[in-house]
Tab-separated table of C-alpha atoms in Angstrom:
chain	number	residue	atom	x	y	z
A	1	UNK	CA	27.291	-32.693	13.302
A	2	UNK	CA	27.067	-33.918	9.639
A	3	UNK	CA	28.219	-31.923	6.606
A	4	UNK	CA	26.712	-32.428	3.202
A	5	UNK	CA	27.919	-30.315	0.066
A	6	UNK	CA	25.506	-30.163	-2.435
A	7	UNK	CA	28.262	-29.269	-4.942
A	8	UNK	CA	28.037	-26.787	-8.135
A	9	UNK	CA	24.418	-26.741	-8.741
A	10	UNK	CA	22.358	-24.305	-10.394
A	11	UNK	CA	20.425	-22.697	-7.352
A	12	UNK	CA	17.035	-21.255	-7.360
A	13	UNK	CA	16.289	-20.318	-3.750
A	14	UNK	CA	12.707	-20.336	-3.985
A	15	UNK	CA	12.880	-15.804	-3.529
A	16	UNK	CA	12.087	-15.021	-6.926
A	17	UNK	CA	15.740	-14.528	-7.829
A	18	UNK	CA	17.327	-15.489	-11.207
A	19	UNK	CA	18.512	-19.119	-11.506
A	20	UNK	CA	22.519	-18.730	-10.060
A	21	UNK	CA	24.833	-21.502	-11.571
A	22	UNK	CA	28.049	-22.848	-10.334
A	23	UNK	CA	27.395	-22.689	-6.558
A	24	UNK	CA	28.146	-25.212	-3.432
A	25	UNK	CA	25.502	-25.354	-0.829
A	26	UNK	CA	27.118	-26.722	2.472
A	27	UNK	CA	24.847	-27.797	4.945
A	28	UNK	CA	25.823	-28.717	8.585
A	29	UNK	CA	23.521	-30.711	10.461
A	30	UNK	CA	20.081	-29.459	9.573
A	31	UNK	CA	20.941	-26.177	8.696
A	32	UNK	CA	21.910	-24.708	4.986
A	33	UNK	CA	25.337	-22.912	6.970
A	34	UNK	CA	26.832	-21.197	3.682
A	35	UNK	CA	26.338	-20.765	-0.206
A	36	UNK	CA	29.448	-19.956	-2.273
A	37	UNK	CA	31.308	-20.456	-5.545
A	38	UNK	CA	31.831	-24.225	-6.704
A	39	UNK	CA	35.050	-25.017	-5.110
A	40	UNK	CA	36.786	-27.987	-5.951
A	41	UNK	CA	36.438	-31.200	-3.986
A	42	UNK	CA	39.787	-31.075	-2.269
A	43	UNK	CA	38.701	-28.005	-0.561
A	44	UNK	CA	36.127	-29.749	1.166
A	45	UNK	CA	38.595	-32.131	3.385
A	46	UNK	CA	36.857	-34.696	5.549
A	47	UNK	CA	33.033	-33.496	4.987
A	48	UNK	CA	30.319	-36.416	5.150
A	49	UNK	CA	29.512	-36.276	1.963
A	50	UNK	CA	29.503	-34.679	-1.355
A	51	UNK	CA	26.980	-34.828	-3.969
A	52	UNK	CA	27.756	-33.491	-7.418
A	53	UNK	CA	25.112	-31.828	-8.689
A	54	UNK	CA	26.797	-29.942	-11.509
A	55	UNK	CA	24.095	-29.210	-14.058
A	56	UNK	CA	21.164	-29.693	-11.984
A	57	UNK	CA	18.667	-27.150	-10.532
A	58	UNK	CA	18.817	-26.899	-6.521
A	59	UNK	CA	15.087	-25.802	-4.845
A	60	UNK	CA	13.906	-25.462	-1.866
A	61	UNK	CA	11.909	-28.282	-0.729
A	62	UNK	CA	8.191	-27.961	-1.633
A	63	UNK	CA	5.484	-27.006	0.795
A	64	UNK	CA	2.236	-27.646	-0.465
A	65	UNK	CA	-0.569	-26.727	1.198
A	66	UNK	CA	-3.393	-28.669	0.395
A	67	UNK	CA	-3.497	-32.320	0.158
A	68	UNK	CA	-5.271	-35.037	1.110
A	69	UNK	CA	-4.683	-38.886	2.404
A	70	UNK	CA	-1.372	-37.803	3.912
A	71	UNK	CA	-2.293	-38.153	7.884
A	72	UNK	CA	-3.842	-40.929	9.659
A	73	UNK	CA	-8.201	-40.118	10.296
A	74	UNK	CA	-11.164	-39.460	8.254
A	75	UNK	CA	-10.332	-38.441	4.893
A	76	UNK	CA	-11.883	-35.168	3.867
A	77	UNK	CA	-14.678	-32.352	4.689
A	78	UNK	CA	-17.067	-35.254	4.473
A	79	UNK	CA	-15.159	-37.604	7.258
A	80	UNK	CA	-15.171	-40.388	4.935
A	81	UNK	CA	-13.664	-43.484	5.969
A	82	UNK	CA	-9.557	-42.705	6.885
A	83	UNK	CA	-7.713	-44.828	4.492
A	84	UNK	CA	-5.490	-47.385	5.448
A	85	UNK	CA	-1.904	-46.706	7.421
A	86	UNK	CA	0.003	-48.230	4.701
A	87	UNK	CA	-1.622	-46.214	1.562
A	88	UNK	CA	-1.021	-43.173	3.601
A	89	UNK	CA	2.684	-43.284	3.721
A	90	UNK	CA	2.331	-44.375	0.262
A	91	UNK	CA	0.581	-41.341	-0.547
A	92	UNK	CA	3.236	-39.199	1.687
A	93	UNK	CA	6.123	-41.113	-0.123
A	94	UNK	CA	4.928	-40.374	-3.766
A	95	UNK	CA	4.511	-36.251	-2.771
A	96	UNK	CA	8.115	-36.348	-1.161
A	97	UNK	CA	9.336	-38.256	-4.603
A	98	UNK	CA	7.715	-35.422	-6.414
A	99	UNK	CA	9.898	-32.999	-3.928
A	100	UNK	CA	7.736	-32.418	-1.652
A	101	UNK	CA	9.178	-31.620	1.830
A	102	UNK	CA	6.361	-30.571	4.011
A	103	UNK	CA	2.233	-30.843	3.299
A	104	UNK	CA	-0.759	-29.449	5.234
A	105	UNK	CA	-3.087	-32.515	5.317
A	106	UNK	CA	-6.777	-30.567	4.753
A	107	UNK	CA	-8.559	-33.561	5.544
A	108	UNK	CA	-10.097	-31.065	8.547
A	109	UNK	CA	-11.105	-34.333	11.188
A	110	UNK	CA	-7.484	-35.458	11.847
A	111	UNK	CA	-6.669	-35.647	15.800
A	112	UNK	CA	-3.383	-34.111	16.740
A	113	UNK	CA	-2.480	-37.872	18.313
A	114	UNK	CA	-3.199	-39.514	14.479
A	115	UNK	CA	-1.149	-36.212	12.928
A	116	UNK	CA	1.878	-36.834	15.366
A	117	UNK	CA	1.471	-40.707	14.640
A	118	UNK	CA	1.485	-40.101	11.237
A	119	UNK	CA	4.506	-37.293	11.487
A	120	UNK	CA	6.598	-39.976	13.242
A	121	UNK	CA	6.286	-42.385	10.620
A	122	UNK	CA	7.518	-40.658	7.572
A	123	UNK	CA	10.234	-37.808	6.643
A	124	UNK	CA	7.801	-35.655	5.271
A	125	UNK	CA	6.878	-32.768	7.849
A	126	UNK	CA	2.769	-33.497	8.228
A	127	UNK	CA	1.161	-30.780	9.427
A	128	UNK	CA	-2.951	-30.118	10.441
A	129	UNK	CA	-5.608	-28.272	9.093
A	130	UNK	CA	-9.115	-28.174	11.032
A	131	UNK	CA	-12.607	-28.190	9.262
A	132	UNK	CA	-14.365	-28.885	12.348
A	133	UNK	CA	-16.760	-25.965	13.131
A	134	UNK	CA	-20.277	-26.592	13.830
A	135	UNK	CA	-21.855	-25.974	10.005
A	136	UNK	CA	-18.686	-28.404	8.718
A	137	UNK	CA	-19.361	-31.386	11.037
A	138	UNK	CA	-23.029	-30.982	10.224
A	139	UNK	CA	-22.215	-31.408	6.671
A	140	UNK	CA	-19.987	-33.852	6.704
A	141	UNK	CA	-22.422	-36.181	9.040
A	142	UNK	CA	-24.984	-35.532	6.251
A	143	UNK	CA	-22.690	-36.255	3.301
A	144	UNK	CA	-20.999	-39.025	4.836
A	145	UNK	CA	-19.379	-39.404	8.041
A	146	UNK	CA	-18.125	-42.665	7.670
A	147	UNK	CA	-14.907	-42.498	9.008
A	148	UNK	CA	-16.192	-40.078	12.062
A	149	UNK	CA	-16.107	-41.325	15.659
A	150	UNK	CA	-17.030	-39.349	18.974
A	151	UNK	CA	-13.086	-38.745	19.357
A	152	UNK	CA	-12.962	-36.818	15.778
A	153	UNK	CA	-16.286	-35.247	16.531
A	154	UNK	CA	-15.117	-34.019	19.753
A	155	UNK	CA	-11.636	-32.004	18.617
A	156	UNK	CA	-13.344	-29.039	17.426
A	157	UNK	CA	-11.676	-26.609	15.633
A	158	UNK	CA	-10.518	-24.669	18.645
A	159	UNK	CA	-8.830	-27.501	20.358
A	160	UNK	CA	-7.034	-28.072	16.420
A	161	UNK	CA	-5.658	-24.717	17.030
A	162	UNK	CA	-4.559	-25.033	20.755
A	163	UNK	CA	-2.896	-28.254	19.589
A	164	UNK	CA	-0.812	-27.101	16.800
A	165	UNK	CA	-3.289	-26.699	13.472
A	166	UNK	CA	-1.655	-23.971	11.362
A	167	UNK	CA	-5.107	-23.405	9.333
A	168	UNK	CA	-8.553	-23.845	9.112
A	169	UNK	CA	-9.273	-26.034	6.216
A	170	UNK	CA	-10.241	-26.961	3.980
A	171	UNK	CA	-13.786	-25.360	4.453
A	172	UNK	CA	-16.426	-26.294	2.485
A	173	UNK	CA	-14.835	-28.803	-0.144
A	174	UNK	CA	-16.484	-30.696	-2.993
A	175	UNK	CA	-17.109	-33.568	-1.107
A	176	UNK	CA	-20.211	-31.401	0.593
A	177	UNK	CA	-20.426	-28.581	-2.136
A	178	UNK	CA	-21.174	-30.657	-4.840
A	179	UNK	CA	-17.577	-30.031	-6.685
A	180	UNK	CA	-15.060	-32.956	-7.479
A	181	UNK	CA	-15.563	-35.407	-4.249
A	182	UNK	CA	-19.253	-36.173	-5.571
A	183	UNK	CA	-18.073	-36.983	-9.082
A	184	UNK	CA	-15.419	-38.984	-8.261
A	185	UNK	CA	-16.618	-40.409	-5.279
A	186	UNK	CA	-20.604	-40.252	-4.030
A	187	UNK	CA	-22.851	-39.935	-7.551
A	188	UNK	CA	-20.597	-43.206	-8.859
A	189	UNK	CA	-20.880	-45.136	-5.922
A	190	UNK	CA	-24.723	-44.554	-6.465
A	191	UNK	CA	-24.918	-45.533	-9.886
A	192	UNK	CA	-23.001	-48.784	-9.662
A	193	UNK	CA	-25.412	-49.277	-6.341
A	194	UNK	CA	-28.035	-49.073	-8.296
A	195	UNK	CA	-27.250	-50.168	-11.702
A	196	UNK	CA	-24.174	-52.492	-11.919
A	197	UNK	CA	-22.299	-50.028	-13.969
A	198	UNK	CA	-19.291	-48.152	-12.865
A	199	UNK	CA	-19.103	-44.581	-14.452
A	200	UNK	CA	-16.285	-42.474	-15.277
A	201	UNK	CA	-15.802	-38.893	-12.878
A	202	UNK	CA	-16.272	-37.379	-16.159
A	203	UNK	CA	-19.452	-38.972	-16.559
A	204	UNK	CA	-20.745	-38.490	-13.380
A	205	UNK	CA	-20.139	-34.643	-13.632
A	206	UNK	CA	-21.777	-34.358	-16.949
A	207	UNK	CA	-24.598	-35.773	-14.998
A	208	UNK	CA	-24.547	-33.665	-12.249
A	209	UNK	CA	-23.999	-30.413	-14.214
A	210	UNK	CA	-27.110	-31.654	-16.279
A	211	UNK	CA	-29.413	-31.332	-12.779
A	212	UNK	CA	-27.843	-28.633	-11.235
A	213	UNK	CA	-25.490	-26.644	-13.307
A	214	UNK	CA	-21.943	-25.535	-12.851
A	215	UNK	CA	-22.987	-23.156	-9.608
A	216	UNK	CA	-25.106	-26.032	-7.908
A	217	UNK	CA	-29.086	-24.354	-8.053
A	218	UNK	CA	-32.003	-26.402	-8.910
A	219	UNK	CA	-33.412	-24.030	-11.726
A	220	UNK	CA	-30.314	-25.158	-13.607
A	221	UNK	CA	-31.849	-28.660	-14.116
A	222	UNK	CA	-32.007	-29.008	-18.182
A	223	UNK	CA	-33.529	-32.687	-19.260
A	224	UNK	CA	-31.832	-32.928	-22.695
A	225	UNK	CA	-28.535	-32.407	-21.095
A	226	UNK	CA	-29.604	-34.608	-18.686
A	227	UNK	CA	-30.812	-37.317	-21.493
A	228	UNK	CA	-27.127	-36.718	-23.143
A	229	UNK	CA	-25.266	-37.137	-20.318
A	230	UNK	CA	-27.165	-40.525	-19.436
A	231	UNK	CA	-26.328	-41.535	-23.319
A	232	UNK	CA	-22.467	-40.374	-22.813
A	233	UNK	CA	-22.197	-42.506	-19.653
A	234	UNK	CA	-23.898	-45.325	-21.168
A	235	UNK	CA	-26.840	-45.696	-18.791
A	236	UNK	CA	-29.991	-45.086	-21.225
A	237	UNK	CA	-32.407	-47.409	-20.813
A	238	UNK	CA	-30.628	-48.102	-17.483
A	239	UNK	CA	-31.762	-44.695	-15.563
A	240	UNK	CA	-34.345	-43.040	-16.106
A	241	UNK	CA	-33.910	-38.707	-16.280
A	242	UNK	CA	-36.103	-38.832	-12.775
A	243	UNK	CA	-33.815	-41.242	-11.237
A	244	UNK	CA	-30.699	-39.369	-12.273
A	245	UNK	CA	-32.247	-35.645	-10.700
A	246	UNK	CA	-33.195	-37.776	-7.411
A	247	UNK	CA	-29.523	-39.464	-7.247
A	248	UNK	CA	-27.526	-36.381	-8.050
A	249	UNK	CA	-29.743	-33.963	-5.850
A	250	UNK	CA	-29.970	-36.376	-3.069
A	251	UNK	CA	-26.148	-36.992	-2.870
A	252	UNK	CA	-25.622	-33.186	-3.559
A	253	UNK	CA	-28.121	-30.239	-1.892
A	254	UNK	CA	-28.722	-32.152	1.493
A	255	UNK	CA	-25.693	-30.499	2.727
A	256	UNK	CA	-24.995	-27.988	0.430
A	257	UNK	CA	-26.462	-25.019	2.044
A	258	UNK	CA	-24.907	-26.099	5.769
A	259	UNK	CA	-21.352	-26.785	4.083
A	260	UNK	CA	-21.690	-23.424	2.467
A	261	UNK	CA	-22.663	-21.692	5.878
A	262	UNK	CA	-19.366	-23.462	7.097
A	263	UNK	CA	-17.346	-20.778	5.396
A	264	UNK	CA	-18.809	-18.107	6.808
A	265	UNK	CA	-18.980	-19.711	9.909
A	266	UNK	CA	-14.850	-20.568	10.159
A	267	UNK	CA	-14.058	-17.053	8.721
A	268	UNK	CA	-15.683	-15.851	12.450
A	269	UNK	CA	-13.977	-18.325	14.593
A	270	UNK	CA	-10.624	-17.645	12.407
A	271	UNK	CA	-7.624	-16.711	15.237
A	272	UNK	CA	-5.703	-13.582	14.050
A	273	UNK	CA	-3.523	-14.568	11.842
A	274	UNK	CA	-4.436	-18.166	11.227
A	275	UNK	CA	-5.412	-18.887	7.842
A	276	UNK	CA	-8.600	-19.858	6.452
A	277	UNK	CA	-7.853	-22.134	3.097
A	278	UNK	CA	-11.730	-22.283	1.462
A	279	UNK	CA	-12.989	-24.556	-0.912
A	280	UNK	CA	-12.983	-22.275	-4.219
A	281	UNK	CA	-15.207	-23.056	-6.892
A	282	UNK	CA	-18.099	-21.725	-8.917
A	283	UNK	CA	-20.463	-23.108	-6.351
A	284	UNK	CA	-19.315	-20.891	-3.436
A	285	UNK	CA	-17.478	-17.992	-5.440
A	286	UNK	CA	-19.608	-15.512	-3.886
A	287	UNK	CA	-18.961	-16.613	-0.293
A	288	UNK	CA	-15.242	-16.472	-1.164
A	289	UNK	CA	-15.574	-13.245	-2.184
A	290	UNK	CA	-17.659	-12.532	0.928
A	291	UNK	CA	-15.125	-13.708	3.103
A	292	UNK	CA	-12.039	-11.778	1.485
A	293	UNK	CA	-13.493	-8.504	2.027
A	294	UNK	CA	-12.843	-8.645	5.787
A	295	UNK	CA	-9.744	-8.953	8.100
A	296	UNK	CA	-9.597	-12.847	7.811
A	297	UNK	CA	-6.256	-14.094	6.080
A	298	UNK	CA	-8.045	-16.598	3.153
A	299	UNK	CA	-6.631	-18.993	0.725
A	300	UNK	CA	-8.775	-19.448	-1.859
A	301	UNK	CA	-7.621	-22.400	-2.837
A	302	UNK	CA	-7.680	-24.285	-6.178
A	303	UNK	CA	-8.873	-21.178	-7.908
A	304	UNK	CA	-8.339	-23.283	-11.526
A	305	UNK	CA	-11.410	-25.586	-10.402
A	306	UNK	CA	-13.109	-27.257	-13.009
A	307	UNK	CA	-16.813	-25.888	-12.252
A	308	UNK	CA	-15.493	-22.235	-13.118
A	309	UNK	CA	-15.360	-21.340	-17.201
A	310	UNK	CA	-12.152	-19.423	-17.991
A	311	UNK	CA	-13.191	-15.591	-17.891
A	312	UNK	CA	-14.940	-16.542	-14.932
A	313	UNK	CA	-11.960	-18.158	-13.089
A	314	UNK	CA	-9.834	-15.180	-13.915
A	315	UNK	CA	-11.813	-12.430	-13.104
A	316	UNK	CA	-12.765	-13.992	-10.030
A	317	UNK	CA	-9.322	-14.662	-8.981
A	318	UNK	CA	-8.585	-10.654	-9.604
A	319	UNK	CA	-11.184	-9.788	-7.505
A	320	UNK	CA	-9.880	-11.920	-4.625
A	321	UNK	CA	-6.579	-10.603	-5.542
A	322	UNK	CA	-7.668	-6.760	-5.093
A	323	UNK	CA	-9.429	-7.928	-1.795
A	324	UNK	CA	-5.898	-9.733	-0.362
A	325	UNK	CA	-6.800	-13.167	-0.817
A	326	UNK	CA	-3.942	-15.754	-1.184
A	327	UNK	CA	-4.907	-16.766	-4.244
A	328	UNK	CA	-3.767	-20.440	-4.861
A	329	UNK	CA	-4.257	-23.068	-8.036
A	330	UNK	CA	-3.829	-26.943	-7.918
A	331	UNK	CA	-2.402	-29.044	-10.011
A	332	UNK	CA	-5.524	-31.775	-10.202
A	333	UNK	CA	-4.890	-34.289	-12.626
A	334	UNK	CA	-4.875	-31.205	-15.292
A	335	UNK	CA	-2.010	-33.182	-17.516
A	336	UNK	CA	-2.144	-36.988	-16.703
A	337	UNK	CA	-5.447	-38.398	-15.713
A	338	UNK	CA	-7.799	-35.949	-16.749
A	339	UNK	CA	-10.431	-37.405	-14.924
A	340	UNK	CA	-12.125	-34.127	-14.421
A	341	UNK	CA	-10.267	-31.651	-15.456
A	342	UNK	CA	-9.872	-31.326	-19.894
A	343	UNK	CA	-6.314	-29.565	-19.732
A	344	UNK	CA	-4.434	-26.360	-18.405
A	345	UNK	CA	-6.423	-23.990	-19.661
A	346	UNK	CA	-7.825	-22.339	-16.541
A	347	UNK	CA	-4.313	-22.917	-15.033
A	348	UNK	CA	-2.493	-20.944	-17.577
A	349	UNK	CA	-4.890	-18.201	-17.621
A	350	UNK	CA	-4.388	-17.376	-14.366
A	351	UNK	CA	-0.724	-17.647	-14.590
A	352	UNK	CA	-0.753	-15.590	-17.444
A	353	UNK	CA	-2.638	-12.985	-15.754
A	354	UNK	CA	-0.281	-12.564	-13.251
A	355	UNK	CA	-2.332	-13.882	-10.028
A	356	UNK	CA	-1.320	-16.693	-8.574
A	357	UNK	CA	0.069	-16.608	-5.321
A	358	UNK	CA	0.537	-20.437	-4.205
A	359	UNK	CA	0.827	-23.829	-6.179
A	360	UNK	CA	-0.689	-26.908	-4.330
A	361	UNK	CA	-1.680	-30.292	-5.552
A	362	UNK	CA	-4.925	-31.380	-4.157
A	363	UNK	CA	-6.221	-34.841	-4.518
A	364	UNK	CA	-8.507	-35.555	-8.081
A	365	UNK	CA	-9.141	-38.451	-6.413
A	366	UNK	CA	-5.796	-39.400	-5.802
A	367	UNK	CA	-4.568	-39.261	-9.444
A	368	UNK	CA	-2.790	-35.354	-8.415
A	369	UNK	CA	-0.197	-34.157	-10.903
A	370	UNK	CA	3.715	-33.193	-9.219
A	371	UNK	CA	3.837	-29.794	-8.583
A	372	UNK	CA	6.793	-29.847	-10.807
A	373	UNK	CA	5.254	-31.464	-13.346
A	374	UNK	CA	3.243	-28.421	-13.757
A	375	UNK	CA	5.483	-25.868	-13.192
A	376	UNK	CA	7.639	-27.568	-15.935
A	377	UNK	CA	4.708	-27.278	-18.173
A	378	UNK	CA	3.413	-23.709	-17.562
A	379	UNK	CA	7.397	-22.183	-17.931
A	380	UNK	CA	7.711	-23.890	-21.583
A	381	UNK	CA	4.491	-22.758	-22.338
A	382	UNK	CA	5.755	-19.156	-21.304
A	383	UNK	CA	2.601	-18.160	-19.056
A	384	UNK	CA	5.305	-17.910	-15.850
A	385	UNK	CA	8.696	-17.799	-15.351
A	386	UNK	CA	10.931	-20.332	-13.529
A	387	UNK	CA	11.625	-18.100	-10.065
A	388	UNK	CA	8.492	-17.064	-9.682
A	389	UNK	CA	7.005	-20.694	-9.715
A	390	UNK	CA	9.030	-22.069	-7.664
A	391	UNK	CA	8.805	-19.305	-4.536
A	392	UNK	CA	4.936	-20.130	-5.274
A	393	UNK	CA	5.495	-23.587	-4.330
A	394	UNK	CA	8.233	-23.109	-1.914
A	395	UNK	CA	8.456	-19.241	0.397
A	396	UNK	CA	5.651	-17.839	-0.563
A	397	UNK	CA	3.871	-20.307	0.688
A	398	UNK	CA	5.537	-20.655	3.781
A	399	UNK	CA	4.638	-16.704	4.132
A	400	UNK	CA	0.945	-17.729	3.358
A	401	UNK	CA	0.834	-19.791	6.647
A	402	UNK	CA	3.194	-18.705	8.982
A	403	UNK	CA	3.122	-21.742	10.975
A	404	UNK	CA	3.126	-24.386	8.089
A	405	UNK	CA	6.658	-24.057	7.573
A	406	UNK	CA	9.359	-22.189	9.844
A	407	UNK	CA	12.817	-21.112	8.168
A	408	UNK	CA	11.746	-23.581	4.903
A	409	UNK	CA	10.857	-22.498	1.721
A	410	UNK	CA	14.455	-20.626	0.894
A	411	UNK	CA	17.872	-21.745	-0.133
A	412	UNK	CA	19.277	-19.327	2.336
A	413	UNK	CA	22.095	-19.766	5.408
A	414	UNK	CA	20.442	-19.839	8.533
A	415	UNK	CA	17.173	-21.753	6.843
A	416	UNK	CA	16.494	-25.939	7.752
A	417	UNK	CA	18.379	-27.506	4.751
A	418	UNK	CA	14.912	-28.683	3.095
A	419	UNK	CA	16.427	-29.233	-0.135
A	420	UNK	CA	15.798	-30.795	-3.758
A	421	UNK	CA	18.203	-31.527	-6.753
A	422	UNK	CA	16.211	-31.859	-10.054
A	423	UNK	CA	16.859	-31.795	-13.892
A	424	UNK	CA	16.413	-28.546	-15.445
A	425	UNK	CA	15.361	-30.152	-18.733
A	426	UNK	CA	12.348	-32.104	-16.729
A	427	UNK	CA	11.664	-30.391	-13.480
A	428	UNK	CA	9.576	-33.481	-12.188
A	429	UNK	CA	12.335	-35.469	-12.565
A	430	UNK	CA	13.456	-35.786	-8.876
A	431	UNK	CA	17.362	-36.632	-8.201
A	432	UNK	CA	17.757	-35.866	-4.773
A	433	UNK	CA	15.810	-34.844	-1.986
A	434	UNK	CA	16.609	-33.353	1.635
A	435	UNK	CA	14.474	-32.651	4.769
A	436	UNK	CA	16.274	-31.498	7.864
A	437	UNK	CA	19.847	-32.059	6.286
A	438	UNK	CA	19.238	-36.117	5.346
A	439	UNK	CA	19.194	-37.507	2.121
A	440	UNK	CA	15.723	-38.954	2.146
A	441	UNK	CA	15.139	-39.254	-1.812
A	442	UNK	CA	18.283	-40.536	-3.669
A	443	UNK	CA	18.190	-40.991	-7.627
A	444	UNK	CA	14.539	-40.581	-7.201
A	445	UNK	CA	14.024	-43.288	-4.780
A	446	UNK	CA	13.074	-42.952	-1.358
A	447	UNK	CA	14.637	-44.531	1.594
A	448	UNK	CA	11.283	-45.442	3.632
A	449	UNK	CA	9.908	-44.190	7.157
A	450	UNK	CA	12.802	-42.388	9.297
């Protein structure tokens, strides 16, 4: 059995717990065995290895739980066509490079064979989420269902369960509730179909907010915003206002209502205890809310969406709160590519106010910020403090879904030595990373599949 000293770090352990400096973490096999005072190398004898980590802050590995394009099979709510092997790993290799240990793929359609496939191909520990209740698969074969075959169709959301799925999830999404997945995806495909020009997400919002407003409803439709959001994207002359309510309402409402009955609809078939992670946005706020009220474990997820103004976000998120929701935020692309989102505003609001629960990534159209990235961010800007962040993106998610991430998510003996040495000065700047005991990330390169 290997031993590995991760030797006089700065520890936090992911339980809240003030940052402890000067400590070894010994880990035998895969197994953190003991935490102790920095001895001094000599003490160590013949152990496999030592790393020196003196000065550097030691985590738990991250569990995130909601991603996307990180298991083999149709990518998101809407089945769209499953991305190639190769950019799949890719996509696993960049979260475990951000120190990221273990994801719950919310795609919703992936088979327990593609999950295991896509499990035995990489170090990160993949696992399943199921979207596929009736209203969902209705949806999705009206938004899209590109990348759906009979086999996907068939594994319902009940066989996901009796397979392994630790959640239900993610129900609803914006791929079929008119959030993020039509501006970045559907209403610019459209445009460039029909016009030769390639819009921005940003663009393509503005349009779609212009027809039907930040809560999706067809008495929201407002021409002049809709004449200013053609100008912004630069398609006067090229679209007519008409054209734009027919694209964005066609690509939109057709499956908004069924999508939106999909929430309800996994809330009931919901196992005790199994979470329900929901698609949480101004669109289907008052479903959420709907849905928290009764004895169903929910994870409102990205509750710092883009559709929902600030005071809205945060009193909505205290409500959920009060109710028992998990109340979760996402990084999106809120500090690099700001394809959607304008900034951390919502973010740090809800930090601020003291109710966030869990810290995931999503996808923003694969342009997510590192977990760390934002965590770095929000503790400089004072609006949460270093502990606390980290057990949201490390135990208490693993407490959140009690089957997403046995004995991970604390620096603690007894716990799988999930593990991940970092620069205090610039959290996302990954040193080290360990899953199961083995180096997998060294000087912030990976190693490849295992």
């Amino acid at each position: 059995m290997a031993t590995t000293v991760l030797r006089d770090g700065v520890l936090v352990d992911g339980r809240g717990t003030e940052p402890q400096p000067g400590l070894d973490v010994v880990i035998e096999g895969d197994t953190v065995h003991e935490i102790v005072p920095s001895r001094p190398i000599e003490a160590y004898g013949t152990v496999d290895e030592i790393v020196d980590v003196s000065g550097m802050l030691v985590i738990p590995g991250l569990i995130n739980n909601h991603t996307h394009g990180t298991a083999y099979g149709p990518l998101f709510a809407s089945g769209h066509e499953a991305l190639p092997h190769p950019q799949v790993l890719a996509n696993l290799d960049r979260h475990l490079r951000e120190g990221t240990t273990t994801v719950l793929c919310a795609d919703g359609f992936v088979t327990a064979e593609a999950l295991a496939a896509t499990d035995a191909a990489h170090p990160v520990n993949v696992k399943l989420a199921s979207c596929n209740v009736p209203s969902c698969l209705a949806a999705a074969t009206i938004a899209d269902g590109g990348g759906l075959t009979g086999a996907h169709r068939a594994f319902t959301a009940r066989h996901a369960l009796d397979a392994g799925a630790v959640a239900l999830g993610e129900i609803g999404a914006g791929h079929t509730l008119g959030g993020g997945g039509a501006s970045y995806l559907y209403i610019p495909a459209e445009v460039q179909r029909r016009t030769g020009v390639r819009i921005t997400p940003r663009a393509a919002d503005n349009l779609k907010i212009a027809v039907l407003g930040r809560h999706i409803s067809t008495s929201a439709f407002d021409r002049d915003a809709v004449e200013e959001a053609l100008a912004g994207a630069g398609l006067t002359g090229r679209l007519s206002v008409e054209e734009v309510r027919e694209i964005v309402s066609g690509i939109v409402l057709p499956a908004f209502d069924i999508a939106l009955h999909g929430l309800a609809e996994a809330a009931e078939q919901a196992r005790a205890g199994v979470p329900v992670v929901v698609h949480n946005a101004a669109a289907s706020m008052t479903q959420v809310a709907a849905i928290a009220t009764t004895d169903v474990r929910l994870i409102a997820a990205h509750s710092n969406h883009s559709s929902f103004d600030l005071r809205e976000a945060v009193e909505h998120a205290e409500r959920l709160k009060e109710a028992g929701a998990v109340v979760d935020v996402s990084t999106l692309d809120t500090f690099g590519a700001r394809r959607l989102t304008t900034g951390p505003e919502l973010l740090y609001a809800i930090f601020s106010a003291g109710l966030v629960d869990t810290i995931s990534t999503d996808y923003a159209g694969g342009h997510h910020d590192p977990i760390l990235l934002a965590i770095d961010r929000a503790t400089k800007a004072g609006v949460v403090r270093l502990p606390a962040a980290v057990a949201m993106a490390s135990a208490n998610v693993a407490d959140a879904i009690p089957g997403l991430a046995p004995r991970r998510g604390r620096v603690v003996p007894g716990a799988i030595a999930d593990l991940v040495v970092t620069d205090p000065e610039r959290l996302d700047r990954v040193a080290t990373v360990m899953i199961g005991g083995r180096i997998v990330v060294r000087d912030g390169r990976t190693g490849g599949p295992r």
